[in-house]
mmCIF file of C-alpha atoms in Angstrom:
data_model
loop_
_atom_site.group_PDB
_atom_site.id
_atom_site.type_symbol
_atom_site.label_atom_id
_atom_site.label_comp_id
_atom_site.label_asym_id
_atom_site.label_seq_id
_atom_site.Cartn_x
_atom_site.Cartn_y
_atom_site.Cartn_z
ATOM 1 C CA MET A 1 -41.773 11.492 -24.611
ATOM 2 C CA SER A 2 -44.645 13.917 -26.065
ATOM 3 C CA GLU A 3 -45.402 11.010 -28.829
ATOM 4 C CA GLU A 4 -46.137 8.367 -26.372
ATOM 5 C CA TYR A 5 -48.020 11.177 -23.982
ATOM 6 C CA ASP A 6 -50.533 11.163 -27.170
ATOM 7 C CA ARG A 7 -50.761 7.426 -27.460
ATOM 8 C CA THR A 8 -51.483 7.317 -23.593
ATOM 9 C CA THR A 9 -54.267 10.541 -23.963
ATOM 10 C CA ASP A 10 -55.868 8.880 -27.267
ATOM 11 C CA ARG A 11 -56.235 4.995 -25.407
ATOM 12 C CA LEU A 12 -57.891 6.896 -22.510
ATOM 13 C CA ALA A 13 -60.325 8.928 -24.772
ATOM 14 C CA ARG A 14 -61.311 5.699 -25.970
ATOM 15 C CA ALA A 15 -61.658 3.680 -23.392
ATOM 16 C CA LEU A 16 -64.177 6.943 -22.616
ATOM 17 C CA GLY A 17 -66.093 5.937 -26.011
ATOM 18 C CA TRP A 18 -66.452 2.497 -24.643
ATOM 19 C CA ALA A 19 -67.588 3.814 -21.309
ATOM 20 C CA SER A 20 -70.099 5.884 -22.844
ATOM 21 C CA LEU A 21 -71.556 2.966 -24.851
ATOM 22 C CA GLY A 22 -72.006 1.268 -21.655
ATOM 23 C CA LEU A 23 -73.511 3.895 -20.076
ATOM 24 C CA GLY A 24 -76.340 4.745 -22.662
ATOM 25 C CA VAL A 25 -77.717 1.479 -23.724
ATOM 26 C CA ALA A 26 -79.661 0.996 -19.782
ATOM 27 C CA PRO A 27 -81.335 4.867 -20.443
ATOM 28 C CA LEU A 28 -82.199 3.630 -23.526
ATOM 29 C CA VAL A 29 -83.675 0.333 -22.900
ATOM 30 C CA ALA A 30 -84.941 0.774 -19.364
ATOM 31 C CA PRO A 31 -85.305 4.446 -18.358
ATOM 32 C CA GLY A 32 -87.943 4.047 -15.664
ATOM 33 C CA ALA A 33 -85.588 1.509 -14.130
ATOM 34 C CA VAL A 34 -82.853 4.091 -14.579
ATOM 35 C CA SER A 35 -84.856 6.631 -13.065
ATOM 36 C CA ARG A 36 -85.807 5.071 -9.980
ATOM 37 C CA PHE A 37 -82.510 3.528 -9.685
ATOM 38 C CA CYS A 38 -80.921 7.153 -9.528
ATOM 39 C CA GLY A 39 -83.655 8.097 -6.928
ATOM 40 C CA VAL A 40 -85.327 10.380 -9.047
ATOM 41 C CA ASP A 41 -88.523 9.282 -10.048
ATOM 42 C CA ASP A 42 -90.722 7.452 -12.811
ATOM 43 C CA SER A 43 -92.330 10.141 -14.447
ATOM 44 C CA ALA A 44 -92.801 10.608 -17.878
ATOM 45 C CA GLN A 45 -90.637 13.596 -17.742
ATOM 46 C CA ALA A 46 -87.816 12.319 -16.080
ATOM 47 C CA ARG A 47 -88.387 8.831 -18.153
ATOM 48 C CA GLY A 48 -87.455 11.616 -21.087
ATOM 49 C CA ALA A 49 -84.666 13.320 -19.630
ATOM 50 C CA VAL A 50 -82.843 10.027 -18.848
ATOM 51 C CA VAL A 51 -83.381 8.519 -22.513
ATOM 52 C CA LEU A 52 -81.933 12.096 -23.746
ATOM 53 C CA VAL A 53 -78.956 11.255 -21.381
ATOM 54 C CA GLY A 54 -78.427 7.836 -23.219
ATOM 55 C CA VAL A 55 -78.861 9.766 -26.167
ATOM 56 C CA ARG A 56 -75.938 12.010 -25.429
ATOM 57 C CA GLU A 57 -74.040 9.244 -24.341
ATOM 58 C CA MET A 58 -74.640 7.360 -27.138
ATOM 59 C CA PHE A 59 -73.291 10.114 -29.508
ATOM 60 C CA HIS A 60 -69.915 10.510 -27.578
ATOM 61 C CA ALA A 61 -69.233 6.507 -27.809
ATOM 62 C CA ALA A 62 -69.928 7.179 -31.723
ATOM 63 C CA THR A 63 -67.568 10.295 -31.676
ATOM 64 C CA LEU A 64 -64.820 9.209 -29.207
ATOM 65 C CA LEU A 65 -64.535 5.303 -31.185
ATOM 66 C CA GLY A 66 -65.108 6.228 -34.813
ATOM 67 C CA SER A 67 -63.123 9.320 -35.195
ATOM 68 C CA ARG A 68 -59.374 9.114 -35.643
ATOM 69 C CA LYS A 69 -58.284 11.963 -33.625
ATOM 70 C CA PRO A 70 -60.745 11.087 -30.637
ATOM 71 C CA VAL A 71 -59.082 13.449 -27.695
ATOM 72 C CA PRO A 72 -60.924 16.614 -28.574
ATOM 73 C CA TRP A 73 -64.299 15.341 -28.201
ATOM 74 C CA VAL A 74 -63.540 14.269 -24.640
ATOM 75 C CA TRP A 75 -64.937 18.292 -23.957
ATOM 76 C CA THR A 76 -67.895 17.214 -24.718
ATOM 77 C CA ARG A 77 -68.156 14.540 -21.963
ATOM 78 C CA VAL A 78 -66.972 16.970 -19.550
ATOM 79 C CA ALA A 79 -69.649 20.058 -20.749
ATOM 80 C CA GLY A 80 -72.690 16.722 -20.533
ATOM 81 C CA ASP A 81 -71.464 15.803 -17.138
ATOM 82 C CA ILE A 82 -71.755 19.246 -15.677
ATOM 83 C CA MET A 83 -75.116 19.481 -16.947
ATOM 84 C CA ASP A 84 -75.577 16.057 -15.573
ATOM 85 C CA LEU A 85 -74.363 17.243 -11.875
ATOM 86 C CA THR A 86 -76.023 20.657 -12.353
ATOM 87 C CA THR A 87 -79.207 18.283 -12.031
ATOM 88 C CA LEU A 88 -78.204 15.688 -9.858
ATOM 89 C CA ASN A 89 -77.733 18.653 -7.684
ATOM 90 C CA ARG A 90 -81.085 19.880 -7.880
ATOM 91 C CA ALA A 91 -82.249 17.265 -7.178
ATOM 92 C CA LEU A 92 -80.503 16.468 -4.319
ATOM 93 C CA SER A 93 -82.126 19.618 -2.808
ATOM 94 C CA SER A 94 -85.047 17.813 -3.045
ATOM 95 C CA ARG A 95 -85.610 14.288 -2.317
ATOM 96 C CA THR A 96 -85.610 13.127 0.999
ATOM 97 C CA GLY A 97 -84.989 9.386 2.667
ATOM 98 C CA TRP A 98 -84.288 6.646 0.837
ATOM 99 C CA ARG A 99 -84.386 8.865 -2.801
ATOM 100 C CA ARG A 100 -81.772 11.676 -1.062
ATOM 101 C CA GLY A 101 -79.264 8.394 -0.711
ATOM 102 C CA ARG A 102 -79.616 7.382 -4.392
ATOM 103 C CA VAL A 103 -79.431 10.297 -5.877
ATOM 104 C CA ALA A 104 -76.275 11.812 -3.636
ATOM 105 C CA THR A 105 -74.346 8.279 -4.399
ATOM 106 C CA VAL A 106 -75.422 8.556 -8.285
ATOM 107 C CA THR A 107 -73.989 12.128 -7.885
ATOM 108 C CA ALA A 108 -71.082 10.975 -6.264
ATOM 109 C CA ALA A 109 -70.045 8.662 -9.278
ATOM 110 C CA VAL A 110 -70.826 11.309 -11.432
ATOM 111 C CA ALA A 111 -68.155 13.727 -10.145
ATOM 112 C CA GLY A 112 -65.663 10.591 -10.291
ATOM 113 C CA ILE A 113 -66.629 10.227 -13.775
ATOM 114 C CA THR A 114 -66.050 14.149 -14.458
ATOM 115 C CA ALA A 115 -62.368 13.839 -12.990
ATOM 116 C CA LEU A 116 -61.337 11.211 -15.497
ATOM 117 C CA ASP A 117 -62.687 13.063 -18.047
ATOM 118 C CA LEU A 118 -61.522 16.312 -16.787
ATOM 119 C CA TYR A 119 -57.799 14.705 -16.191
ATOM 120 C CA THR A 120 -58.059 13.473 -20.073
ATOM 121 C CA ALA A 121 -58.913 16.829 -21.113
ATOM 122 C CA ILE A 122 -56.172 18.374 -19.727
ATOM 123 C CA ARG A 123 -53.640 16.000 -20.667
ATOM 124 C CA ALA A 124 -54.385 16.673 -23.823
ATOM 125 C CA TRP A 125 -54.227 20.602 -23.512
ATOM 126 C CA HIS A 126 -50.669 20.018 -21.940
ATOM 127 C CA SER A 127 -49.940 18.086 -24.662
ATOM 128 C CA GLU A 128 -51.510 20.588 -27.272
ATOM 129 C CA ARG A 129 -49.951 23.316 -25.584
ATOM 130 C CA GLY A 130 -46.304 21.952 -26.910
ATOM 131 C CA HIS A 131 -47.177 22.938 -30.504
ATOM 132 C CA ALA A 132 -50.079 25.120 -30.835
ATOM 133 C CA GLY A 133 -49.566 28.905 -30.229
ATOM 134 C CA PRO A 134 -52.694 31.473 -28.663
ATOM 135 C CA LEU A 135 -55.501 32.298 -30.220
ATOM 136 C CA GLY A 136 -56.461 35.633 -31.496
ATOM 137 C CA LEU A 137 -59.357 37.706 -31.881
ATOM 138 C CA ARG A 138 -60.424 41.401 -32.884
ATOM 139 C CA THR A 139 -63.666 43.015 -32.495
ATOM 140 C CA ALA A 140 -65.182 46.831 -32.478
ATOM 141 C CA ILE A 141 -67.910 48.595 -31.323
ATOM 142 C CA THR A 142 -68.902 52.323 -31.522
ATOM 143 C CA ILE A 143 -70.161 53.995 -28.312
ATOM 144 C CA ASN A 144 -72.113 57.154 -28.336
ATOM 145 C CA ARG A 145 -70.090 58.786 -26.001
ATOM 146 C CA PRO A 146 -66.870 61.201 -25.402
ATOM 147 C CA ARG A 147 -63.684 59.483 -25.739
ATOM 148 C CA ARG A 148 -62.149 60.626 -22.469
ATOM 149 C CA GLU A 149 -65.538 59.292 -20.779
ATOM 150 C CA VAL A 150 -64.902 55.903 -22.428
ATOM 151 C CA TYR A 151 -61.467 55.464 -22.184
ATOM 152 C CA ARG A 152 -61.696 56.508 -18.114
ATOM 153 C CA TYR A 153 -64.591 53.932 -17.438
ATOM 154 C CA TRP A 154 -62.831 51.155 -18.818
ATOM 155 C CA HIS A 155 -59.030 52.236 -17.218
ATOM 156 C CA ASP A 156 -60.805 51.965 -13.868
ATOM 157 C CA PHE A 157 -60.907 48.021 -14.231
ATOM 158 C CA GLU A 158 -63.083 47.459 -11.152
ATOM 159 C CA ASN A 159 -65.750 48.732 -13.496
ATOM 160 C CA LEU A 160 -65.343 46.090 -16.093
ATOM 161 C CA PRO A 161 -67.048 43.275 -13.908
ATOM 162 C CA ARG A 162 -70.583 45.764 -14.795
ATOM 163 C CA PHE A 163 -70.563 44.625 -18.275
ATOM 164 C CA MET A 164 -68.400 41.617 -18.469
ATOM 165 C CA THR A 165 -70.235 38.699 -17.030
ATOM 166 C CA HIS A 166 -67.583 36.275 -16.637
ATOM 167 C CA LEU A 167 -65.842 37.990 -14.301
ATOM 168 C CA GLU A 168 -66.630 38.156 -10.489
ATOM 169 C CA SER A 169 -63.914 41.093 -9.496
ATOM 170 C CA VAL A 170 -61.113 43.152 -10.265
ATOM 171 C CA GLU A 171 -58.520 44.347 -7.951
ATOM 172 C CA THR A 172 -56.465 47.083 -8.439
ATOM 173 C CA THR A 173 -53.488 46.634 -6.285
ATOM 174 C CA GLY A 174 -50.821 48.895 -7.335
ATOM 175 C CA ASP A 175 -47.784 49.504 -9.971
ATOM 176 C CA GLY A 176 -50.062 48.945 -12.897
ATOM 177 C CA ARG A 177 -51.038 45.583 -11.663
ATOM 178 C CA SER A 178 -54.205 44.033 -10.660
ATOM 179 C CA HIS A 179 -55.933 40.424 -9.532
ATOM 180 C CA TRP A 180 -58.950 39.161 -11.832
ATOM 181 C CA LYS A 181 -61.392 36.452 -10.564
ATOM 182 C CA ALA A 182 -63.584 35.332 -13.750
ATOM 183 C CA THR A 183 -66.095 32.703 -13.157
ATOM 184 C CA GLY A 184 -64.782 29.426 -14.378
ATOM 185 C CA PRO A 185 -67.084 25.414 -15.726
ATOM 186 C CA LEU A 186 -66.328 24.456 -12.336
ATOM 187 C CA LYS A 187 -64.787 26.904 -9.752
ATOM 188 C CA PRO A 188 -63.634 30.376 -9.889
ATOM 189 C CA VAL A 189 -60.422 31.177 -11.605
ATOM 190 C CA GLU A 190 -57.856 33.935 -10.510
ATOM 191 C CA TRP A 191 -54.846 35.658 -12.018
ATOM 192 C CA ASP A 192 -52.817 38.772 -11.994
ATOM 193 C CA ALA A 193 -52.321 41.207 -14.923
ATOM 194 C CA GLU A 194 -50.051 44.377 -15.706
ATOM 195 C CA ILE A 195 -50.545 46.962 -17.660
ATOM 196 C CA VAL A 196 -47.825 47.048 -20.221
ATOM 197 C CA GLU A 197 -49.049 50.425 -22.058
ATOM 198 C CA ASP A 198 -51.362 53.569 -21.103
ATOM 199 C CA ARG A 199 -51.654 56.281 -23.589
ATOM 200 C CA ALA A 200 -54.370 58.289 -22.010
ATOM 201 C CA ASP A 201 -57.771 58.553 -23.922
ATOM 202 C CA GLU A 202 -56.186 56.539 -26.590
ATOM 203 C CA LEU A 203 -54.926 53.119 -25.937
ATOM 204 C CA ILE A 204 -54.257 50.293 -22.601
ATOM 205 C CA ALA A 205 -52.418 47.531 -23.154
ATOM 206 C CA TRP A 206 -51.971 44.601 -21.033
ATOM 207 C CA ARG A 207 -50.348 41.408 -20.250
ATOM 208 C CA SER A 208 -50.977 38.396 -17.376
ATOM 209 C CA LEU A 209 -48.449 37.435 -15.383
ATOM 210 C CA PRO A 210 -46.654 33.993 -15.343
ATOM 211 C CA GLY A 211 -48.812 31.577 -13.351
ATOM 212 C CA ALA A 212 -51.823 32.284 -14.907
ATOM 213 C CA LEU A 213 -54.316 29.215 -15.734
ATOM 214 C CA VAL A 214 -55.425 31.194 -18.820
ATOM 215 C CA GLY A 215 -52.104 33.019 -20.658
ATOM 216 C CA ASN A 216 -53.219 36.421 -22.305
ATOM 217 C CA SER A 217 -52.737 39.826 -23.352
ATOM 218 C CA GLY A 218 -54.270 42.578 -25.489
ATOM 219 C CA SER A 219 -54.630 45.925 -26.133
ATOM 220 C CA VAL A 220 -58.117 48.451 -25.969
ATOM 221 C CA ARG A 221 -57.980 50.894 -28.090
ATOM 222 C CA PHE A 222 -60.318 54.203 -28.133
ATOM 223 C CA ALA A 223 -60.443 56.699 -31.456
ATOM 224 C CA ASP A 224 -63.231 59.609 -32.534
ATOM 225 C CA ALA A 225 -65.509 57.769 -34.669
ATOM 226 C CA PRO A 226 -65.877 59.382 -37.994
ATOM 227 C CA GLY A 227 -69.233 62.089 -38.196
ATOM 228 C CA GLY A 228 -69.095 62.932 -34.560
ATOM 229 C CA ARG A 229 -70.830 59.469 -33.587
ATOM 230 C CA GLY A 230 -68.799 59.010 -30.272
ATOM 231 C CA THR A 231 -65.827 57.084 -29.802
ATOM 232 C CA GLU A 232 -65.012 53.479 -31.418
ATOM 233 C CA VAL A 233 -63.198 50.951 -29.092
ATOM 234 C CA ARG A 234 -61.155 48.246 -30.819
ATOM 235 C CA VAL A 235 -60.218 45.144 -28.958
ATOM 236 C CA ASN A 236 -57.158 42.796 -29.925
ATOM 237 C CA LEU A 237 -56.744 39.779 -27.467
ATOM 238 C CA MET A 238 -54.375 37.080 -27.670
ATOM 239 C CA TYR A 239 -55.323 33.996 -25.232
ATOM 240 C CA ASP A 240 -54.803 30.481 -24.125
ATOM 241 C CA PRO A 241 -57.208 28.382 -24.056
ATOM 242 C CA PRO A 242 -58.090 25.463 -21.471
ATOM 243 C CA GLY A 243 -57.672 22.396 -23.692
ATOM 244 C CA GLY A 244 -56.350 24.486 -26.738
ATOM 245 C CA ARG A 245 -57.913 24.269 -29.795
ATOM 246 C CA ALA A 246 -60.158 20.891 -29.150
ATOM 247 C CA GLY A 247 -60.776 22.474 -26.261
ATOM 248 C CA MET A 248 -62.722 25.262 -28.007
ATOM 249 C CA THR A 249 -65.494 22.343 -28.842
ATOM 250 C CA PHE A 250 -66.285 22.872 -25.082
ATOM 251 C CA ALA A 251 -66.033 26.341 -24.826
ATOM 252 C CA ARG A 252 -68.964 26.456 -28.025
ATOM 253 C CA LEU A 253 -71.175 24.257 -26.350
ATOM 254 C CA LEU A 254 -71.571 26.190 -23.430
ATOM 255 C CA GLY A 255 -71.961 29.317 -25.231
ATOM 256 C CA GLU A 256 -68.474 30.632 -23.449
ATOM 257 C CA HIS A 257 -66.572 31.075 -27.261
ATOM 258 C CA PRO A 258 -64.242 33.568 -26.116
ATOM 259 C CA GLU A 259 -64.925 35.869 -29.727
ATOM 260 C CA GLN A 260 -68.819 35.536 -29.067
ATOM 261 C CA GLN A 261 -68.007 36.362 -25.183
ATOM 262 C CA VAL A 262 -66.192 39.402 -26.025
ATOM 263 C CA ARG A 263 -68.783 41.193 -28.777
ATOM 264 C CA ASP A 264 -71.170 40.537 -25.615
ATOM 265 C CA ASP A 265 -69.576 42.390 -23.485
ATOM 266 C CA LEU A 266 -68.864 45.169 -25.842
ATOM 267 C CA ARG A 267 -72.774 45.393 -26.466
ATOM 268 C CA ARG A 268 -72.996 45.426 -22.540
ATOM 269 C CA PHE A 269 -70.155 48.516 -22.450
ATOM 270 C CA LYS A 270 -72.231 50.168 -24.649
ATOM 271 C CA GLN A 271 -75.143 50.153 -23.046
ATOM 272 C CA VAL A 272 -73.409 50.792 -19.689
ATOM 273 C CA LEU A 273 -72.343 53.815 -20.948
ATOM 274 C CA GLU A 274 -75.196 55.154 -23.569
ATOM 275 C CA THR A 275 -77.755 54.598 -21.208
ATOM 276 C CA GLY A 276 -76.869 53.780 -17.775
ATOM 277 C CA GLU A 277 -77.432 50.093 -17.167
ATOM 278 C CA VAL A 278 -77.201 46.923 -19.060
ATOM 279 C CA VAL A 279 -80.890 45.956 -20.882
ATOM 280 C CA ARG A 280 -81.264 42.245 -20.011
ATOM 281 C CA SER A 281 -84.697 40.016 -20.754
ATOM 282 C CA GLU A 282 -86.605 38.986 -17.797
ATOM 283 C CA GLY A 283 -86.218 35.149 -19.056
ATOM 284 C CA SER A 284 -82.170 35.738 -19.337
ATOM 285 C CA PRO A 285 -80.919 38.382 -16.235
ATOM 286 C CA GLU A 286 -77.742 37.098 -16.120
ATOM 287 C CA GLY A 287 -76.723 37.125 -19.689
ATOM 288 C CA THR A 288 -76.440 35.244 -23.137
ATOM 289 C CA ARG A 289 -74.659 31.913 -21.777
ATOM 290 C CA ALA A 290 -76.099 28.819 -23.492
ATOM 291 C CA LEU A 291 -76.506 26.620 -20.552
ATOM 292 C CA ARG A 292 -78.370 29.854 -18.885
ATOM 293 C CA GLN A 293 -80.626 30.655 -22.365
ATOM 294 C CA ALA A 294 -81.850 27.048 -21.379
ATOM 295 C CA MET A 295 -83.834 28.140 -18.533
ATOM 296 C CA GLN A 296 -85.338 31.501 -20.538
ATOM 297 C CA ARG A 297 -89.234 31.142 -20.353
ATOM 298 C CA PRO A 298 -91.372 33.385 -22.814
ATOM 299 C CA ALA A 299 -92.200 36.709 -22.149
ATOM 300 C CA GLN A 300 -95.343 37.989 -19.676
ATOM 301 C CA PRO A 301 -97.078 41.056 -19.826
ATOM 302 C CA VAL A 302 -96.179 43.150 -17.022
ATOM 303 C CA PRO A 303 -99.163 43.490 -14.451
ATOM 304 C CA LEU A 304 -101.024 47.020 -14.616
#
């Protein structure tokens, strides 16, 4: 059954490749007409954006149709869908009359395509989970604060969203259990976790409870740094990412690779404990996610 399941997913992925080929031709041949049809406008900027969409779709077609294993590349289509929906949503809020109606129609069509892409990607995920184990990462940082202080701050899980930008909230529910809510590509993701080992000023180990979309477990160790330089924090994390190893392609495209995410979180943790706040640039106040980085602008002098 698993083999047949893989064949079906493979056929779906290749069908999406042909769809990308069809969707990529029109934006490259007649970008102005496509822009007007979508209800956007006929400006040079709009036509340029349409051409880029065409180039991206041709890339999808090449990878999905030319690869011996096309399924992992479906996640790149999902990434493109999210960018398209974000752009269309902005256009929808600024259009009126017939243009707004056309943008709404195109948005609905893209949402349908997104659902099909996600369906195919999730099929691949379930197929891969049958033979791929969880992934792991380790990283560490030195914080110039006493070990007891560092441990206590982390142990109060409701502090974690202050420096973990993907977390919306953590609620302690008692008996070593907590409820977590994090941002996801399309909607928030929630799960429950429990502490499995807790040694004051030394170790906090946890695991997610059954039913979590992204199964995870790990530990945080606290030790005195050499030379009296504060506290060494070591994070060891095991996780089962959506899409398995194939889904990591999608995560990298969005700047959400878990290892980089944890490293960024630890740097912000260090800033909070050493300075009392997370230092952010004016052009990227939310953090370092790739889609947010695209909105950055050059730094401007502070008005006197």
